[in-house]
PDB file of C-alpha atoms in Angstrom:
ATOM      1  CA  ASN F 136     136.686 154.788  42.229  1.00  0.00           C
ATOM      2  CA  LEU F 137     133.913 152.225  41.955  1.00  0.00           C
ATOM      3  CA  GLN F 138     133.527 151.698  45.686  1.00  0.00           C
ATOM      4  CA  GLU F 139     133.039 155.427  46.328  1.00  0.00           C
ATOM      5  CA  TYR F 140     130.592 155.640  43.421  1.00  0.00           C
ATOM      6  CA  PHE F 141     128.338 152.890  44.688  1.00  0.00           C
ATOM      7  CA  ARG F 142     128.368 154.231  48.239  1.00  0.00           C
ATOM      8  CA  GLY F 143     126.605 157.311  46.878  1.00  0.00           C
ATOM      9  CA  ILE F 144     123.632 155.389  45.554  1.00  0.00           C
ATOM     10  CA  PRO F 145     120.509 156.067  47.715  1.00  0.00           C
ATOM     11  CA  LYS F 146     118.746 153.309  49.615  1.00  0.00           C
ATOM     12  CA  ALA F 147     116.408 150.988  47.699  1.00  0.00           C
ATOM     13  CA  PRO F 148     116.834 152.445  44.200  1.00  0.00           C
ATOM     14  CA  LYS F 149     114.898 151.040  41.269  1.00  0.00           C
ATOM     15  CA  HIS F 150     117.756 148.741  40.225  1.00  0.00           C
ATOM     16  CA  VAL F 151     120.879 148.283  42.292  1.00  0.00           C
ATOM     17  CA  ILE F 152     123.820 145.920  42.327  1.00  0.00           C
ATOM     18  CA  ASP F 153     126.074 145.670  45.346  1.00  0.00           C
ATOM     19  CA  ILE F 154     129.475 144.897  43.836  1.00  0.00           C
ATOM     20  CA  SER F 155     131.395 144.875  47.107  1.00  0.00           C
ATOM     21  CA  HIS F 156     131.727 141.097  47.006  1.00  0.00           C
ATOM     22  CA  TRP F 157     133.054 141.301  43.431  1.00  0.00           C
ATOM     23  CA  LEU F 158     135.778 143.825  44.236  1.00  0.00           C
ATOM     24  CA  ASN F 159     139.299 142.705  45.011  1.00  0.00           C
ATOM     25  CA  GLN F 160     140.354 143.835  48.455  1.00  0.00           C
ATOM     26  CA  THR F 161     143.734 145.006  47.164  1.00  0.00           C
ATOM     27  CA  GLY F 162     143.099 147.016  44.031  1.00  0.00           C
ATOM     28  CA  GLY F 163     139.332 147.431  44.073  1.00  0.00           C
ATOM     29  CA  ALA F 164     139.096 146.210  40.497  1.00  0.00           C
ATOM     30  CA  ALA F 165     135.777 144.703  39.464  1.00  0.00           C
ATOM     31  CA  GLN F 166     135.866 141.057  38.479  1.00  0.00           C
ATOM     32  CA  SER F 167     134.236 139.939  35.260  1.00  0.00           C
ATOM     33  CA  VAL F 168     131.365 137.981  36.828  1.00  0.00           C
ATOM     34  CA  PHE F 169     128.369 140.022  38.039  1.00  0.00           C
ATOM     35  CA  PRO F 170     124.906 138.954  39.181  1.00  0.00           C
ATOM     36  CA  ARG F 171     122.020 139.410  36.802  1.00  0.00           C
ATOM     37  CA  VAL F 172     119.779 142.344  37.730  1.00  0.00           C
ATOM     38  CA  LYS F 173     116.092 141.591  38.138  1.00  0.00           C
ATOM     39  CA  ASN F 174     113.112 143.579  39.329  1.00  0.00           C
ATOM     40  CA  SER F 175     111.807 142.010  42.534  1.00  0.00           C
ATOM     41  CA  GLY F 176     108.615 143.953  43.134  1.00  0.00           C
ATOM     42  CA  ASN F 177     108.783 145.489  46.599  1.00  0.00           C
ATOM     43  CA  GLY F 178     112.565 145.312  46.745  1.00  0.00           C
ATOM     44  CA  HIS F 179     115.345 144.726  44.282  1.00  0.00           C
ATOM     45  CA  PHE F 180     118.041 142.103  43.988  1.00  0.00           C
ATOM     46  CA  ILE F 181     121.563 142.949  45.038  1.00  0.00           C
ATOM     47  CA  GLY F 182     124.692 140.904  44.807  1.00  0.00           C
ATOM     48  CA  GLY F 183     126.859 139.159  47.357  1.00  0.00           C
ATOM     49  CA  ASN F 184     127.237 135.587  48.480  1.00  0.00           C
ATOM     50  CA  GLU F 185     123.456 135.404  48.371  1.00  0.00           C
ATOM     51  CA  ALA F 186     121.070 137.506  46.282  1.00  0.00           C
ATOM     52  CA  HIS F 187     118.901 139.791  48.409  1.00  0.00           C
ATOM     53  CA  ALA F 188     115.973 142.140  47.998  1.00  0.00           C
ATOM     54  CA  TRP F 189     114.742 145.215  49.828  1.00  0.00           C
ATOM     55  CA  LEU F 190     111.501 145.165  51.814  1.00  0.00           C
ATOM     56  CA  LYS F 191     110.101 148.580  52.665  1.00  0.00           C
ATOM     57  CA  LEU F 192     108.773 148.796  56.231  1.00  0.00           C
ATOM     58  CA  THR F 193     106.598 151.785  56.967  1.00  0.00           C
ATOM     59  CA  ALA F 194     103.553 152.786  59.020  1.00  0.00           C
ATOM     60  CA  PRO F 195     101.219 155.819  59.101  1.00  0.00           C
ATOM     61  CA  GLU F 196     102.989 157.335  62.127  1.00  0.00           C
ATOM     62  CA  ALA F 197     106.523 156.407  61.009  1.00  0.00           C
ATOM     63  CA  LYS F 198     108.870 159.348  60.472  1.00  0.00           C
ATOM     64  CA  GLU F 199     110.826 157.470  57.806  1.00  0.00           C
ATOM     65  CA  PRO F 200     110.699 153.940  56.362  1.00  0.00           C
ATOM     66  CA  VAL F 201     113.120 151.111  56.958  1.00  0.00           C
ATOM     67  CA  HIS F 202     114.513 149.204  53.981  1.00  0.00           C
ATOM     68  CA  LEU F 203     115.014 145.680  55.255  1.00  0.00           C
ATOM     69  CA  ARG F 204     117.386 143.415  53.343  1.00  0.00           C
ATOM     70  CA  VAL F 205     115.945 139.895  52.956  1.00  0.00           C
ATOM     71  CA  PRO F 206     116.884 136.838  50.860  1.00  0.00           C
ATOM     72  CA  HIS F 207     115.298 137.482  47.452  1.00  0.00           C
ATOM     73  CA  GLU F 208     113.456 134.140  47.318  1.00  0.00           C
ATOM     74  CA  LEU F 209     111.818 134.973  50.658  1.00  0.00           C
ATOM     75  CA  LEU F 210     110.568 138.424  49.660  1.00  0.00           C
ATOM     76  CA  PRO F 211     106.954 137.217  49.044  1.00  0.00           C
ATOM     77  CA  GLN F 212     106.883 135.641  52.517  1.00  0.00           C
ATOM     78  CA  ALA F 213     108.357 138.778  54.057  1.00  0.00           C
ATOM     79  CA  GLU F 214     105.717 140.922  52.370  1.00  0.00           C
ATOM     80  CA  VAL F 215     102.953 138.685  53.739  1.00  0.00           C
ATOM     81  CA  ILE F 216     104.411 138.915  57.255  1.00  0.00           C
ATOM     82  CA  TRP F 217     104.544 142.707  57.105  1.00  0.00           C
ATOM     83  CA  LYS F 218     100.958 142.976  55.832  1.00  0.00           C
ATOM     84  CA  ALA F 219      99.836 140.772  58.727  1.00  0.00           C
ATOM     85  CA  VAL F 220     101.721 142.796  61.332  1.00  0.00           C
ATOM     86  CA  ARG F 221     100.040 146.171  60.693  1.00  0.00           C
ATOM     87  CA  PRO F 222     101.823 147.975  63.556  1.00  0.00           C
ATOM     88  CA  GLU F 223     100.140 150.916  65.249  1.00  0.00           C
ATOM     89  CA  GLY F 224     101.770 153.831  67.018  1.00  0.00           C
ATOM     90  CA  VAL F 225     105.123 153.014  65.407  1.00  0.00           C
ATOM     91  CA  GLU F 226     107.385 155.972  64.710  1.00  0.00           C
ATOM     92  CA  GLY F 227     111.067 155.043  64.610  1.00  0.00           C
ATOM     93  CA  LYS F 228     113.291 152.540  62.832  1.00  0.00           C
ATOM     94  CA  LEU F 229     113.722 150.470  65.982  1.00  0.00           C
ATOM     95  CA  GLN F 230     109.969 150.010  66.374  1.00  0.00           C
ATOM     96  CA  LEU F 231     109.460 149.202  62.683  1.00  0.00           C
ATOM     97  CA  THR F 232     112.251 146.623  62.580  1.00  0.00           C
ATOM     98  CA  SER F 233     111.159 145.095  65.869  1.00  0.00           C
ATOM     99  CA  ALA F 234     107.554 144.835  64.637  1.00  0.00           C
ATOM    100  CA  PHE F 235     108.650 142.825  61.594  1.00  0.00           C
ATOM    101  CA  LEU F 236     110.957 140.665  63.744  1.00  0.00           C
ATOM    102  CA  LYS F 237     108.065 139.923  66.099  1.00  0.00           C
ATOM    103  CA  GLY F 238     105.886 138.944  63.128  1.00  0.00           C
ATOM    104  CA  ALA F 239     108.566 136.565  61.847  1.00  0.00           C
ATOM    105  CA  LEU F 240     109.021 134.997  65.276  1.00  0.00           C
ATOM    106  CA  GLU F 241     105.303 134.418  65.730  1.00  0.00           C
ATOM    107  CA  LEU F 242     104.825 133.011  62.246  1.00  0.00           C
ATOM    108  CA  LYS F 243     103.413 129.490  62.217  1.00  0.00           C
ATOM    109  CA  ASP F 244     103.625 127.111  59.307  1.00  0.00           C
ATOM    110  CA  ALA F 245     101.707 128.065  56.180  1.00  0.00           C
ATOM    111  CA  ALA F 246      98.819 125.654  56.778  1.00  0.00           C
ATOM    112  CA  LYS F 247      98.067 126.890  60.295  1.00  0.00           C
ATOM    113  CA  ALA F 248      98.540 130.569  59.493  1.00  0.00           C
ATOM    114  CA  GLU F 249      96.692 130.387  56.138  1.00  0.00           C
ATOM    115  CA  ILE F 250      99.653 132.076  54.464  1.00  0.00           C
ATOM    116  CA  PRO F 251      99.332 132.212  50.676  1.00  0.00           C
ATOM    117  CA  VAL F 252     103.051 131.500  50.222  1.00  0.00           C
ATOM    118  CA  GLU F 253     105.185 128.567  51.283  1.00  0.00           C
ATOM    119  CA  ILE F 254     107.440 129.016  54.305  1.00  0.00           C
ATOM    120  CA  ASP F 255     109.119 126.379  56.456  1.00  0.00           C
ATOM    121  CA  SER F 256     111.126 126.522  59.693  1.00  0.00           C
ATOM    122  CA  GLU F 257     114.389 127.123  57.812  1.00  0.00           C
ATOM    123  CA  ALA F 258     112.931 130.030  55.847  1.00  0.00           C
ATOM    124  CA  LYS F 259     111.489 131.513  59.019  1.00  0.00           C
ATOM    125  CA  LEU F 260     114.868 131.189  60.737  1.00  0.00           C
ATOM    126  CA  ARG F 261     116.609 132.946  57.861  1.00  0.00           C
ATOM    127  CA  LEU F 262     114.158 135.857  58.054  1.00  0.00           C
ATOM    128  CA  VAL F 263     114.652 136.107  61.810  1.00  0.00           C
ATOM    129  CA  GLN F 264     118.423 136.014  61.359  1.00  0.00           C
ATOM    130  CA  CYS F 265     118.668 138.703  58.693  1.00  0.00           C
ATOM    131  CA  THR F 266     116.265 140.985  60.583  1.00  0.00           C
ATOM    132  CA  TYR F 267     118.050 140.512  63.915  1.00  0.00           C
ATOM    133  CA  ASP F 268     121.461 141.142  62.322  1.00  0.00           C
ATOM    134  CA  GLN F 269     120.259 144.384  60.740  1.00  0.00           C
ATOM    135  CA  LEU F 270     118.623 145.436  63.991  1.00  0.00           C
ATOM    136  CA  GLU F 271     121.974 145.016  65.710  1.00  0.00           C
ATOM    137  CA  THR F 272     124.249 146.555  63.090  1.00  0.00           C
ATOM    138  CA  GLU F 273     122.120 149.207  61.386  1.00  0.00           C
ATOM    139  CA  VAL F 274     119.576 150.264  64.016  1.00  0.00           C
ATOM    140  CA  LEU F 275     121.114 149.742  67.449  1.00  0.00           C
ATOM    141  CA  LYS F 276     124.703 150.220  66.192  1.00  0.00           C
ATOM    142  CA  GLY F 277     126.237 148.937  69.397  1.00  0.00           C
ATOM    143  CA  GLN F 278     123.700 150.560  71.731  1.00  0.00           C
ATOM    144  CA  ASP F 279     122.166 148.386  74.429  1.00  0.00           C
ATOM    145  CA  ILE F 280     118.546 147.450  73.720  1.00  0.00           C
ATOM    146  CA  HIS F 281     117.426 148.665  77.162  1.00  0.00           C
ATOM    147  CA  ALA F 282     118.999 152.092  76.655  1.00  0.00           C
ATOM    148  CA  ALA F 283     117.642 152.371  73.107  1.00  0.00           C
ATOM    149  CA  THR F 284     114.070 151.678  74.214  1.00  0.00           C
ATOM    150  CA  ARG F 285     113.949 153.534  77.519  1.00  0.00           C
ATOM    151  CA  GLN F 286     111.633 156.276  76.200  1.00  0.00           C
ATOM    152  CA  LEU F 287     109.382 154.014  74.123  1.00  0.00           C
ATOM    153  CA  SER F 288     105.904 153.067  75.295  1.00  0.00           C
ATOM    154  CA  ASN F 289     106.309 149.471  74.082  1.00  0.00           C
ATOM    155  CA  GLN F 290     109.749 148.953  75.602  1.00  0.00           C
ATOM    156  CA  SER F 291     108.930 145.607  77.209  1.00  0.00           C
ATOM    157  CA  GLU F 292     107.561 144.192  73.953  1.00  0.00           C
ATOM    158  CA  ILE F 293     110.631 145.250  71.957  1.00  0.00           C
ATOM    159  CA  ILE F 294     113.048 143.868  74.543  1.00  0.00           C
ATOM    160  CA  ARG F 295     111.096 140.595  74.673  1.00  0.00           C
ATOM    161  CA  THR F 296     111.165 140.314  70.866  1.00  0.00           C
ATOM    162  CA  TYR F 297     114.890 141.072  70.774  1.00  0.00           C
ATOM    163  CA  TYR F 298     115.772 138.345  73.263  1.00  0.00           C
ATOM    164  CA  GLU F 299     113.341 135.834  71.758  1.00  0.00           C
ATOM    165  CA  ALA F 300     115.112 136.240  68.417  1.00  0.00           C
ATOM    166  CA  LYS F 301     118.523 136.063  70.036  1.00  0.00           C
ATOM    167  CA  GLU F 302     117.639 132.861  71.875  1.00  0.00           C
ATOM    168  CA  GLN F 303     116.164 131.222  68.764  1.00  0.00           C
ATOM    169  CA  LEU F 304     119.306 131.992  66.778  1.00  0.00           C
ATOM    170  CA  ARG F 305     121.518 130.755  69.605  1.00  0.00           C
ATOM    171  CA  ARG F 306     119.661 127.434  69.775  1.00  0.00           C
ATOM    172  CA  ASN F 307     120.175 126.956  66.039  1.00  0.00           C
ATOM    173  CA  ASN F 308     123.830 128.063  65.999  1.00  0.00           C
ATOM    174  CA  ARG F 309     123.001 131.127  63.892  1.00  0.00           C
ATOM    175  CA  LEU F 310     123.983 133.803  66.385  1.00  0.00           C
ATOM    176  CA  ALA F 311     126.919 135.894  65.185  1.00  0.00           C
ATOM    177  CA  GLU F 312     129.606 136.541  67.769  1.00  0.00           C
ATOM    178  CA  ARG F 313     129.721 140.167  68.865  1.00  0.00           C
ATOM    179  CA  ALA F 314     131.629 141.978  71.552  1.00  0.00           C
ATOM    180  CA  PRO F 315     129.496 142.392  74.697  1.00  0.00           C
ATOM    181  CA  LYS F 316     127.868 145.791  74.940  1.00  0.00           C
ATOM    182  CA  LYS F 317     129.105 148.183  77.567  1.00  0.00           C
ATOM    183  CA  SER F 318     126.715 149.535  80.148  1.00  0.00           C
ATOM    184  CA  ALA F 319     125.677 153.063  79.184  1.00  0.00           C
ATOM    185  CA  LEU F 320     124.911 153.770  82.846  1.00  0.00           C
ATOM    186  CA  LEU F 321     128.316 152.657  84.104  1.00  0.00           C
ATOM    187  CA  GLU F 322     130.090 154.551  81.337  1.00  0.00           C
ATOM    188  CA  ALA F 323     128.158 157.721  82.220  1.00  0.00           C
ATOM    189  CA  ALA F 324     129.032 157.205  85.883  1.00  0.00           C
ATOM    190  CA  ALA F 325     132.725 156.771  85.019  1.00  0.00           C
ATOM    191  CA  LEU F 326     132.580 160.120  83.177  1.00  0.00           C
ATOM    192  CA  ARG F 327     130.813 161.657  86.211  1.00  0.00           C
ATOM    193  CA  LYS F 328     127.772 162.518  84.101  1.00  0.00           C
ATOM    194  CA  VAL F 329     125.482 160.685  86.515  1.00  0.00           C
ATOM    195  CA  GLY F 330     125.692 159.510  90.091  1.00  0.00           C
ATOM    196  CA  LEU F 331     124.999 155.984  91.300  1.00  0.00           C
ATOM    197  CA  ALA F 332     123.185 155.078  94.502  1.00  0.00           C
ATOM    198  CA  ALA F 333     122.181 151.736  95.991  1.00  0.00           C
ATOM    199  CA  GLU F 334     118.821 151.394  97.699  1.00  0.00           C
ATOM    200  CA  PHE F 335     117.941 148.448  99.896  1.00  0.00           C
ATOM    201  CA  GLY F 336     114.213 148.402 100.346  1.00  0.00           C
ATOM    202  CA  GLY F 337     111.456 145.902 100.856  1.00  0.00           C
ATOM    203  CA  GLN F 338     110.164 143.861  97.921  1.00  0.00           C
ATOM    204  CA  ALA F 339     106.553 143.853  99.137  1.00  0.00           C
ATOM    205  CA  LEU F 340     104.230 142.029  96.731  1.00  0.00           C
ATOM    206  CA  GLU F 341     105.912 143.473  93.649  1.00  0.00           C
ATOM    207  CA  TYR F 342     108.428 140.658  93.636  1.00  0.00           C
ATOM    208  CA  PHE F 343     106.195 138.207  91.793  1.00  0.00           C
ATOM    209  CA  GLY F 344     105.412 140.707  89.050  1.00  0.00           C
ATOM    210  CA  GLN F 345     109.157 141.186  88.613  1.00  0.00           C
ATOM    211  CA  LEU F 346     109.690 137.437  88.427  1.00  0.00           C
ATOM    212  CA  ARG F 347     106.991 137.044  85.773  1.00  0.00           C
ATOM    213  CA  GLU F 348     108.419 139.941  83.750  1.00  0.00           C
ATOM    214  CA  VAL F 349     111.911 138.419  83.752  1.00  0.00           C
ATOM    215  CA  TYR F 350     110.504 135.021  82.744  1.00  0.00           C
ATOM    216  CA  GLU F 351     108.466 136.458  79.864  1.00  0.00           C
ATOM    217  CA  THR F 352     111.109 138.886  78.610  1.00  0.00           C
ATOM    218  CA  TYR F 353     114.382 136.961  78.837  1.00  0.00           C
ATOM    219  CA  PRO F 354     114.313 133.435  77.350  1.00  0.00           C
ATOM    220  CA  GLU F 355     117.797 132.653  78.638  1.00  0.00           C
ATOM    221  CA  ALA F 356     116.572 133.080  82.232  1.00  0.00           C
ATOM    222  CA  ARG F 357     113.648 130.657  81.865  1.00  0.00           C
ATOM    223  CA  ARG F 358     115.638 127.499  82.516  1.00  0.00           C
ATOM    224  CA  LEU F 359     117.031 128.977  85.741  1.00  0.00           C
ATOM    225  CA  ILE F 360     113.556 129.983  86.919  1.00  0.00           C
ATOM    226  CA  GLU F 361     111.937 126.701  85.872  1.00  0.00           C
ATOM    227  CA  GLU F 362     114.517 124.471  87.555  1.00  0.00           C
ATOM    228  CA  THR F 363     114.645 126.581  90.717  1.00  0.00           C
ATOM    229  CA  ALA F 364     110.852 126.737  90.934  1.00  0.00           C
ATOM    230  CA  GLN F 365     110.705 122.965  90.535  1.00  0.00           C
ATOM    231  CA  ALA F 366     113.269 122.528  93.309  1.00  0.00           C
ATOM    232  CA  ILE F 367     111.266 124.808  95.607  1.00  0.00           C
ATOM    233  CA  GLU F 368     108.066 122.893  94.897  1.00  0.00           C
ATOM    234  CA  GLU F 369     109.810 119.580  95.627  1.00  0.00           C
ATOM    235  CA  GLN F 370     111.012 120.969  98.950  1.00  0.00           C
ATOM    236  CA  VAL F 371     107.479 122.024  99.858  1.00  0.00           C
ATOM    237  CA  ARG F 372     106.283 118.491  99.078  1.00  0.00           C
ATOM    238  CA  SER F 373     108.996 116.885 101.193  1.00  0.00           C
ATOM    239  CA  LYS F 374     108.018 114.864 104.255  1.00  0.00           C
ATOM    240  CA  GLU F 375     109.452 117.428 106.669  1.00  0.00           C
ATOM    241  CA  ALA F 376     107.630 120.337 105.007  1.00  0.00           C
ATOM    242  CA  GLN F 377     104.358 118.388 104.909  1.00  0.00           C
ATOM    243  CA  GLU F 378     104.536 117.621 108.632  1.00  0.00           C
ATOM    244  CA  LEU F 379     105.208 121.286 109.382  1.00  0.00           C
ATOM    245  CA  ASP F 380     102.417 122.324 107.046  1.00  0.00           C
ATOM    246  CA  GLN F 381      99.925 120.137 108.896  1.00  0.00           C
ATOM    247  CA  GLN F 382     100.801 121.912 112.118  1.00  0.00           C
ATOM    248  CA  LEU F 383     101.035 125.506 110.888  1.00  0.00           C
ATOM    249  CA  GLY F 384      99.237 125.550 107.537  1.00  0.00           C
ATOM    250  CA  LEU F 385     102.146 127.210 105.746  1.00  0.00           C
ATOM    251  CA  TYR F 386     101.471 125.950 102.242  1.00  0.00           C
ATOM    252  CA  ASN F 387      97.726 125.505 102.086  1.00  0.00           C
ATOM    253  CA  GLU F 388      97.634 127.147  98.622  1.00  0.00           C
ATOM    254  CA  GLY F 389     100.515 125.132  97.244  1.00  0.00           C
ATOM    255  CA  MET F 390     103.704 126.341  95.554  1.00  0.00           C
ATOM    256  CA  ASP F 391     102.993 126.084  91.825  1.00  0.00           C
ATOM    257  CA  VAL F 392     105.330 128.925  90.876  1.00  0.00           C
ATOM    258  CA  LEU F 393     105.408 128.196  87.144  1.00  0.00           C
ATOM    259  CA  GLY F 394     101.637 127.844  87.060  1.00  0.00           C
ATOM    260  CA  TRP F 395     101.283 131.256  88.697  1.00  0.00           C
ATOM    261  CA  ILE F 396     103.733 132.808  86.228  1.00  0.00           C
ATOM    262  CA  ARG F 397     102.055 131.363  83.146  1.00  0.00           C
ATOM    263  CA  ASN F 398      98.506 131.892  84.337  1.00  0.00           C
ATOM    264  CA  PRO F 399      98.129 135.027  86.493  1.00  0.00           C
ATOM    265  CA  ALA F 400      94.494 134.135  87.202  1.00  0.00           C
ATOM    266  CA  SER F 401      95.680 131.101  89.199  1.00  0.00           C
ATOM    267  CA  MET F 402      97.785 133.149  91.604  1.00  0.00           C
ATOM    268  CA  PRO F 403      97.062 132.701  95.318  1.00  0.00           C
ATOM    269  CA  SER F 404      95.941 135.465  97.645  1.00  0.00           C
ATOM    270  CA  LYS F 405      98.168 138.432  98.501  1.00  0.00           C
ATOM    271  CA  GLU F 406      98.268 137.326 102.104  1.00  0.00           C
ATOM    272  CA  TYR F 407      99.607 133.928 101.066  1.00  0.00           C
ATOM    273  CA  LEU F 408     102.294 135.426  98.803  1.00  0.00           C
ATOM    274  CA  SER F 409     103.392 137.810 101.542  1.00  0.00           C
ATOM    275  CA  SER F 410     103.758 135.082 104.176  1.00  0.00           C
ATOM    276  CA  SER F 411     107.374 134.513 105.152  1.00  0.00           C
ATOM    277  CA  ALA F 412     107.330 130.792 104.288  1.00  0.00           C
ATOM    278  CA  VAL F 413     106.368 131.606 100.679  1.00  0.00           C
ATOM    279  CA  SER F 414     107.939 134.998 100.027  1.00  0.00           C
ATOM    280  CA  GLN F 415     111.389 134.185 101.392  1.00  0.00           C
ATOM    281  CA  SER F 416     112.216 131.615  98.714  1.00  0.00           C
ATOM    282  CA  LEU F 417     110.420 133.425  95.893  1.00  0.00           C
ATOM    283  CA  ILE F 418     112.065 136.780  96.621  1.00  0.00           C
ATOM    284  CA  GLY F 419     115.384 134.944  96.568  1.00  0.00           C
ATOM    285  CA  LEU F 420     114.507 133.466  93.177  1.00  0.00           C
ATOM    286  CA  THR F 421     113.476 136.894  91.860  1.00  0.00           C
ATOM    287  CA  GLN F 422     116.755 138.441  92.970  1.00  0.00           C
ATOM    288  CA  LEU F 423     118.734 135.549  91.514  1.00  0.00           C
ATOM    289  CA  ALA F 424     116.949 135.898  88.155  1.00  0.00           C
ATOM    290  CA  ASN F 425     117.568 139.655  88.069  1.00  0.00           C
ATOM    291  CA  TYR F 426     121.242 139.077  88.780  1.00  0.00           C
ATOM    292  CA  PHE F 427     121.421 136.414  86.070  1.00  0.00           C
ATOM    293  CA  ILE F 428     120.103 138.699  83.301  1.00  0.00           C
ATOM    294  CA  SER F 429     122.489 141.471  84.332  1.00  0.00           C
ATOM    295  CA  LEU F 430     125.547 139.292  83.659  1.00  0.00           C
TER     296      LEU F 430
END
């Protein structure tokens, strides 16, 4: 039948029409109205509720290319983004797709970025949305982003890009509802393939690096960190804390937590960060933020 025939067509052929949206769900009979086929340069138009084109993502080290489906009128912008990205050390589909997604997220308006094609915030959002959706459905295929990237050298960058895109789509009501992913670790433990152990050790000075990493990687945790850090700073500036500080010198380097996160060069001395008056509240914040992103 027609559906089986078109499934056999290879990816990104010279001319392709996706007739799935023109097939009746009951009998599979093609309706009389079809989209007009056009050559779109890098990619090629396909049918559906919205005409799309294929953008070929590849890199010198890549084992195989990724054919990214983008709105056909945004193909020139997508091509410009990919040329500007120029990823290095990229091998797999996850890295290629993430590299393009990162380029779309970081794209400024055409005037500032000196882009030779017109692109506005709506167009940028549509490119982010289609790339994120394909990353979820065709690359990750239900796998958790942390598990999928655990052996990649740029794991942190990919995870940060993934959550930046997710947060941007959520803010604009463009995030598709999906069932929450199951923990690969907990599933393996349930099947007795791995063992779980809890370790309660000291945080030492690593806690602030962990806090900065959570803040930079997970946009949804930023509000929690920002509001808690502000509350801590207000407590340090309270009358009671100031009187105690004059006697004991507990906060002589301040408590500008957000400033330290955003500008590592402004961080106070290790001795100051390890003092109980400072570390107690900040270790608590770090643990709270780690718990928040695990939910």
